[in-house]
Amino acid sequence: MMNITWLRTFCTLAEVGHFTRTAERLYMTQSGVSQHIRKLEEQLDTDLLIRQGKQFSLTNAGEQLYKEAGDILQRLSNLEQRIGEDPPYEGLVRLMSPGSVGLKLYPKLLTLQQQHPKLVIDYRFAPNSDIERALANHEIDIGFMTDISDDETVSCQPMAQEALILVTPASTVEPSWEQLTELGFIDHPDGAHHAGMLLTANYEQFQHINDFEKKGFSNQIGLILEPVSKGIGFTVLPTHAVAAYPKPELINSHYLPVAVSETLYLALRRQHALSNRVHTVIEEVKKWL
C-alpha cells in the first residue's frame, strides 16, 4: 500500500515547485523531503522527478501521480474532517474578498469573533484573480468574487448585488459630461471596469475610461476617495466602499438614472466538505448582504 505521508510530501513538492519551500510548509527538513520522494520512487519502482541541479520537473509518471493523488488526498482530508470533531464556533476561517465588501463584512465578523473567542477570522482583501488562485490552492476557505471563476475546481453562486456609485467632490451637484471631463478620473484596481459599467449606461458620450485625464490612483480601498474629497477628480465605487468613507461631507454620491449593480458571488472549492465553522461564517455573512 502506498505511504500516504510520502504521497502528501510529493504532492506538496509538485504544487510548490521548490524543495526548501516544501520543507517549510510541511515543517520538515529539506533532506526529509528528499528522503520521502526517494522512498516513494523506490516503492513505485519508477522515477517521479527529473532532477536538474536544484531544479526539477515531473516525469510522465510523476505528472500522472500528482494528478490522481491530489484527489485521493483531498478525499482523505474531507473524510477526516467529517469524522473528527467539528465545532461550529471554534477554529480558523480564512476569507478573501474585494475591498468594498470587506469593509462591510470584516467588522461584522469581528463582532462574531468577540462573541465566540475560539473562532479566529483571517480576512484578506484581494482582486478576483488572487481569490480564485487562493481557493484552488487550498489557501482560504471562503471567497467572495465579482466575476464567475473559470477554474473548474471553484464553484460560484450569486449572493448579493452591490450598486455602483459615481462619486465626485462635494461641490459637484449634478455631474454633467463636461464636468466629469474637467475633473478627471481617480483610478483604482477595478476603476476601468466599474466606470465602464456605470458610465456606459448613463452617458452616451462615454467610449473608454481614457476619455478622461487620469488624476490619480490608489490600490488601498480606504484611500481611493481621499483625492476625490480634495477636489482632484471623480471615481466610481461600489456602495460599501462609499458608505465606509469617514468624511462623507467632503464628497457627493450620485445615483444615476440608470442604476448599475455588480453581482457578488460566494466562491468555494468544488466538491469540498465545509466545516461547521465555515458554515457559521457563511450564515453570518448572509445576514449582512
Short mmCIF file of C-alpha atoms in Angstrom, two decimals:
data_model
loop_
_atom_site.label_atom_id
_atom_site.label_comp_id
_atom_site.label_asym_id
_atom_site.label_seq_id
_atom_site.Cartn_x
_atom_site.Cartn_y
_atom_site.Cartn_z
CA MET A 1 0.00 0.00 0.00
CA MET A 2 1.27 3.47 -0.91
CA ASN A 3 2.56 5.52 2.04
CA ILE A 4 0.20 8.49 2.49
CA THR A 5 2.83 10.65 4.22
CA TRP A 6 5.28 10.24 1.33
CA LEU A 7 2.45 10.88 -1.13
CA ARG A 8 1.44 14.09 0.63
CA THR A 9 5.05 15.28 0.58
CA PHE A 10 5.31 14.54 -3.15
CA CYS A 11 2.07 16.40 -3.95
CA THR A 12 3.16 19.42 -1.92
CA LEU A 13 6.51 19.46 -3.72
CA ALA A 14 4.80 19.24 -7.11
CA GLU A 15 2.47 22.09 -6.16
CA VAL A 16 5.12 24.38 -4.61
CA GLY A 17 7.88 23.56 -7.10
CA HIS A 18 10.71 24.02 -4.60
CA PHE A 19 12.30 21.68 -2.04
CA THR A 20 13.06 24.36 0.56
CA ARG A 21 9.57 25.91 0.48
CA THR A 22 8.04 22.43 0.64
CA ALA A 23 10.07 21.68 3.74
CA GLU A 24 8.93 24.96 5.31
CA ARG A 25 5.28 24.29 4.52
CA LEU A 26 5.42 20.75 5.96
CA TYR A 27 7.65 21.70 8.92
CA MET A 28 10.32 19.26 7.73
CA THR A 29 13.97 19.43 6.78
CA GLN A 30 14.89 19.58 3.10
CA SER A 31 16.67 16.25 3.45
CA GLY A 32 13.46 14.81 4.91
CA VAL A 33 11.54 15.91 1.83
CA SER A 34 14.16 14.33 -0.44
CA GLN A 35 14.01 11.11 1.58
CA HIS A 36 10.23 10.88 1.24
CA ILE A 37 10.46 11.35 -2.52
CA ARG A 38 13.21 8.77 -2.84
CA LYS A 39 11.27 6.22 -0.76
CA LEU A 40 8.14 6.81 -2.83
CA GLU A 41 10.10 6.27 -6.06
CA GLU A 42 11.57 3.06 -4.64
CA GLN A 43 8.13 1.84 -3.58
CA LEU A 44 6.69 2.54 -7.05
CA ASP A 45 9.89 1.42 -8.82
CA THR A 46 9.86 4.46 -11.09
CA ASP A 47 11.34 7.96 -11.27
CA LEU A 48 8.91 10.74 -10.38
CA LEU A 49 11.27 13.70 -10.86
CA ILE A 50 13.78 14.78 -13.46
CA ARG A 51 16.46 16.49 -11.34
CA GLN A 52 18.43 19.36 -12.87
CA GLY A 53 20.72 20.74 -10.15
CA LYS A 54 18.46 22.48 -7.65
CA GLN A 55 15.62 22.49 -10.17
CA PHE A 56 13.34 19.62 -11.14
CA SER A 57 10.41 18.73 -13.35
CA LEU A 58 7.92 15.87 -13.15
CA THR A 59 8.30 12.74 -15.24
CA ASN A 60 5.24 11.38 -17.04
CA ALA A 61 4.74 9.03 -14.08
CA GLY A 62 5.12 11.97 -11.71
CA GLU A 63 2.53 14.01 -13.62
CA GLN A 64 0.04 11.15 -13.50
CA LEU A 65 0.65 10.52 -9.80
CA TYR A 66 0.26 14.21 -8.94
CA LYS A 67 -2.99 14.48 -10.89
CA GLU A 68 -4.63 11.44 -9.32
CA ALA A 69 -3.10 11.64 -5.83
CA GLY A 70 -4.42 15.15 -5.26
CA ASP A 71 -8.00 13.90 -5.45
CA ILE A 72 -7.18 10.99 -3.13
CA LEU A 73 -5.56 13.22 -0.51
CA GLN A 74 -8.44 15.70 -0.69
CA ARG A 75 -10.99 12.93 -0.12
CA LEU A 76 -8.97 11.68 2.84
CA SER A 77 -8.84 15.19 4.26
CA ASN A 78 -12.58 15.59 3.79
CA LEU A 79 -13.16 12.23 5.48
CA GLU A 80 -11.02 13.21 8.47
CA GLN A 81 -12.88 16.49 8.71
CA ARG A 82 -16.31 14.85 8.60
CA ILE A 83 -15.43 12.14 11.13
CA GLY A 84 -13.44 14.30 13.53
CA GLU A 85 -14.77 16.86 15.95
CA ASP A 86 -16.20 19.83 14.09
CA PRO A 87 -17.41 22.57 16.47
CA PRO A 88 -19.31 25.43 14.82
CA TYR A 89 -17.66 28.25 16.82
CA GLU A 90 -14.05 27.16 17.10
CA GLY A 91 -11.06 27.24 14.78
CA LEU A 92 -9.66 29.29 11.92
CA VAL A 93 -11.77 30.53 9.00
CA ARG A 94 -9.86 32.14 6.11
CA LEU A 95 -11.68 34.55 3.79
CA MET A 96 -10.85 36.79 0.84
CA SER A 97 -12.98 39.39 -0.88
CA PRO A 98 -12.70 42.63 -2.85
CA GLY A 99 -12.05 45.60 -0.60
CA SER A 100 -15.51 47.13 -0.84
CA VAL A 101 -17.46 44.20 0.56
CA GLY A 102 -14.62 43.57 3.00
CA LEU A 103 -15.20 46.98 4.55
CA LYS A 104 -18.80 45.90 5.17
CA LEU A 105 -18.18 42.34 6.37
CA TYR A 106 -14.96 42.39 8.35
CA PRO A 107 -16.31 44.46 11.30
CA LYS A 108 -19.39 42.20 11.46
CA LEU A 109 -17.23 39.07 11.57
CA LEU A 110 -15.05 40.59 14.30
CA THR A 111 -18.21 41.05 16.35
CA LEU A 112 -18.96 37.35 15.80
CA GLN A 113 -15.42 36.54 16.97
CA GLN A 114 -15.93 38.65 20.09
CA GLN A 115 -18.99 36.54 20.87
CA HIS A 116 -17.07 33.30 20.23
CA PRO A 117 -13.40 33.87 21.16
CA LYS A 118 -12.28 30.43 19.93
CA LEU A 119 -13.37 31.36 16.40
CA VAL A 120 -10.50 33.01 14.51
CA ILE A 121 -11.22 35.23 11.48
CA ASP A 122 -8.45 35.66 8.88
CA TYR A 123 -9.81 38.22 6.38
CA ARG A 124 -7.83 39.48 3.39
CA PHE A 125 -8.72 41.98 0.65
CA ALA A 126 -7.73 40.86 -2.85
CA PRO A 127 -8.76 41.04 -6.53
CA ASN A 128 -10.74 38.23 -8.16
CA SER A 129 -7.70 36.52 -9.69
CA ASP A 130 -5.96 36.21 -6.32
CA ILE A 131 -9.13 34.91 -4.66
CA GLU A 132 -9.59 32.28 -7.37
CA ARG A 133 -5.98 31.14 -7.06
CA ALA A 134 -6.11 31.02 -3.25
CA LEU A 135 -9.23 28.84 -3.34
CA ALA A 136 -7.76 26.47 -5.91
CA ASN A 137 -4.58 26.16 -3.81
CA HIS A 138 -6.49 25.50 -0.56
CA GLU A 139 -5.13 28.71 0.98
CA ILE A 140 -8.55 30.04 2.00
CA ASP A 141 -11.93 28.55 2.95
CA ILE A 142 -14.32 31.18 1.57
CA GLY A 143 -14.03 33.66 -1.27
CA PHE A 144 -16.29 36.45 -2.44
CA MET A 145 -15.83 37.40 -6.09
CA THR A 146 -17.39 39.84 -8.53
CA ASP A 147 -16.81 37.53 -11.52
CA ILE A 148 -17.61 33.84 -12.02
CA SER A 149 -14.45 31.78 -11.77
CA ASP A 150 -13.10 29.99 -14.85
CA ASP A 151 -11.33 27.44 -12.65
CA GLU A 152 -13.15 24.10 -12.70
CA THR A 153 -12.20 23.48 -9.05
CA VAL A 154 -14.04 26.62 -7.87
CA SER A 155 -17.81 26.94 -7.69
CA CYS A 156 -19.60 30.31 -7.60
CA GLN A 157 -23.16 31.13 -6.64
CA PRO A 158 -24.78 34.59 -6.65
CA MET A 159 -25.08 36.01 -3.16
CA ALA A 160 -25.84 39.73 -3.42
CA GLN A 161 -26.00 42.79 -5.64
CA GLU A 162 -23.94 45.89 -4.90
CA ALA A 163 -24.78 49.16 -6.64
CA LEU A 164 -22.06 51.21 -8.33
CA ILE A 165 -21.93 54.89 -7.42
CA LEU A 166 -20.41 57.88 -9.18
CA VAL A 167 -18.50 59.87 -6.55
CA THR A 168 -17.42 63.46 -7.05
CA PRO A 169 -16.17 66.27 -4.82
CA ALA A 170 -18.92 67.76 -2.68
CA SER A 171 -19.08 70.86 -4.88
CA THR A 172 -20.36 68.86 -7.89
CA VAL A 173 -24.16 68.76 -7.60
CA GLU A 174 -25.31 67.39 -10.97
CA PRO A 175 -22.37 65.80 -12.79
CA SER A 176 -22.55 66.63 -16.49
CA TRP A 177 -20.23 65.01 -19.00
CA GLU A 178 -18.35 68.29 -19.28
CA GLN A 179 -17.85 68.46 -15.50
CA LEU A 180 -16.55 64.90 -15.36
CA THR A 181 -14.16 65.61 -18.21
CA GLU A 182 -12.89 68.69 -16.42
CA LEU A 183 -12.48 66.83 -13.13
CA GLY A 184 -10.56 63.81 -14.44
CA PHE A 185 -10.60 60.25 -13.10
CA ILE A 186 -9.22 58.80 -9.87
CA ASP A 187 -8.33 55.23 -10.78
CA HIS A 188 -8.18 52.05 -8.65
CA PRO A 189 -7.70 48.34 -9.42
CA ASP A 190 -11.30 47.94 -10.61
CA GLY A 191 -11.66 51.52 -11.79
CA ALA A 192 -11.88 50.94 -15.54
CA HIS A 193 -14.31 48.04 -15.05
CA HIS A 194 -16.62 49.90 -12.68
CA ALA A 195 -16.54 53.14 -14.64
CA GLY A 196 -17.20 51.32 -17.89
CA MET A 197 -20.28 49.60 -16.46
CA LEU A 198 -21.84 52.71 -14.93
CA LEU A 199 -20.86 55.43 -17.38
CA THR A 200 -21.75 53.42 -20.49
CA ALA A 201 -25.31 53.11 -19.17
CA ASN A 202 -25.67 56.80 -18.34
CA TYR A 203 -23.53 58.92 -20.68
CA GLU A 204 -23.84 58.43 -24.43
CA GLN A 205 -20.52 60.23 -24.91
CA PHE A 206 -18.61 57.60 -22.97
CA GLN A 207 -16.41 55.26 -25.02
CA HIS A 208 -13.45 54.39 -22.82
CA ILE A 209 -12.00 55.36 -19.46
CA ASN A 210 -9.16 57.02 -21.38
CA ASP A 211 -11.71 59.65 -22.37
CA PHE A 212 -10.77 61.21 -19.01
CA GLU A 213 -7.46 62.51 -17.83
CA LYS A 214 -6.13 60.23 -15.11
CA LYS A 215 -5.65 62.35 -11.98
CA GLY A 216 -4.50 59.65 -9.54
CA PHE A 217 -4.53 56.01 -8.47
CA SER A 218 -4.77 54.10 -5.19
CA ASN A 219 -4.97 50.38 -4.51
CA GLN A 220 -5.99 50.94 -0.87
CA ILE A 221 -9.77 50.78 -0.66
CA GLY A 222 -9.91 53.18 2.26
CA LEU A 223 -7.86 55.83 0.44
CA ILE A 224 -9.44 55.93 -3.03
CA LEU A 225 -11.85 58.70 -2.04
CA GLU A 226 -9.18 60.92 -0.46
CA PRO A 227 -8.25 62.70 -3.71
CA VAL A 228 -11.95 62.96 -4.61
CA SER A 229 -12.65 64.67 -1.29
CA LYS A 230 -9.92 67.20 -2.09
CA GLY A 231 -11.48 68.10 -5.46
CA ILE A 232 -8.79 66.38 -7.53
CA GLY A 233 -11.11 64.11 -9.55
CA PHE A 234 -14.07 61.71 -9.60
CA THR A 235 -14.32 57.94 -9.39
CA VAL A 236 -16.80 55.04 -9.46
CA LEU A 237 -17.01 52.65 -6.50
CA PRO A 238 -19.37 50.03 -5.05
CA THR A 239 -21.80 51.09 -2.32
CA HIS A 240 -19.98 49.57 0.66
CA ALA A 241 -16.73 51.38 -0.13
CA VAL A 242 -18.51 54.73 -0.33
CA ALA A 243 -20.55 54.08 2.83
CA ALA A 244 -17.37 53.33 4.80
CA TYR A 245 -15.67 56.62 3.92
CA PRO A 246 -15.28 58.57 7.18
CA LYS A 247 -15.70 62.09 5.68
CA PRO A 248 -18.95 61.91 3.67
CA GLU A 249 -19.45 65.69 3.88
CA LEU A 250 -16.46 66.14 1.54
CA ILE A 251 -17.85 64.00 -1.29
CA ASN A 252 -21.07 63.72 -3.26
CA SER A 253 -22.53 60.30 -4.12
CA HIS A 254 -24.60 60.30 -7.31
CA TYR A 255 -27.19 57.61 -8.02
CA LEU A 256 -27.51 58.00 -11.78
CA PRO A 257 -30.79 57.50 -13.72
CA VAL A 258 -29.78 54.04 -14.97
CA ALA A 259 -28.80 52.02 -11.90
CA VAL A 260 -25.99 49.52 -12.39
CA SER A 261 -25.10 46.82 -9.88
CA GLU A 262 -22.28 44.33 -9.56
CA THR A 263 -23.08 40.73 -8.58
CA LEU A 264 -21.20 39.32 -5.61
CA TYR A 265 -20.60 35.57 -5.75
CA LEU A 266 -19.90 33.16 -2.92
CA ALA A 267 -16.90 31.15 -4.13
CA LEU A 268 -15.96 27.77 -2.64
CA ARG A 269 -13.85 24.79 -3.62
CA ARG A 270 -15.98 22.40 -5.61
CA GLN A 271 -16.78 19.01 -4.00
CA HIS A 272 -15.19 20.05 -0.72
CA ALA A 273 -16.80 19.27 2.63
CA LEU A 274 -17.26 22.50 4.59
CA SER A 275 -16.55 22.55 8.29
CA ASN A 276 -19.25 23.71 10.69
CA ARG A 277 -17.28 26.85 11.49
CA VAL A 278 -17.21 27.75 7.78
CA HIS A 279 -20.98 27.25 7.63
CA THR A 280 -21.26 29.53 10.68
CA VAL A 281 -19.37 32.32 8.93
CA ILE A 282 -21.31 31.93 5.67
CA GLU A 283 -24.62 32.18 7.54
CA GLU A 284 -23.38 35.28 9.37
CA VAL A 285 -22.36 36.89 6.08
CA LYS A 286 -25.80 36.22 4.60
CA LYS A 287 -27.33 38.34 7.38
CA TRP A 288 -25.37 41.39 6.27
CA LEU A 289 -25.51 41.05 2.48
#
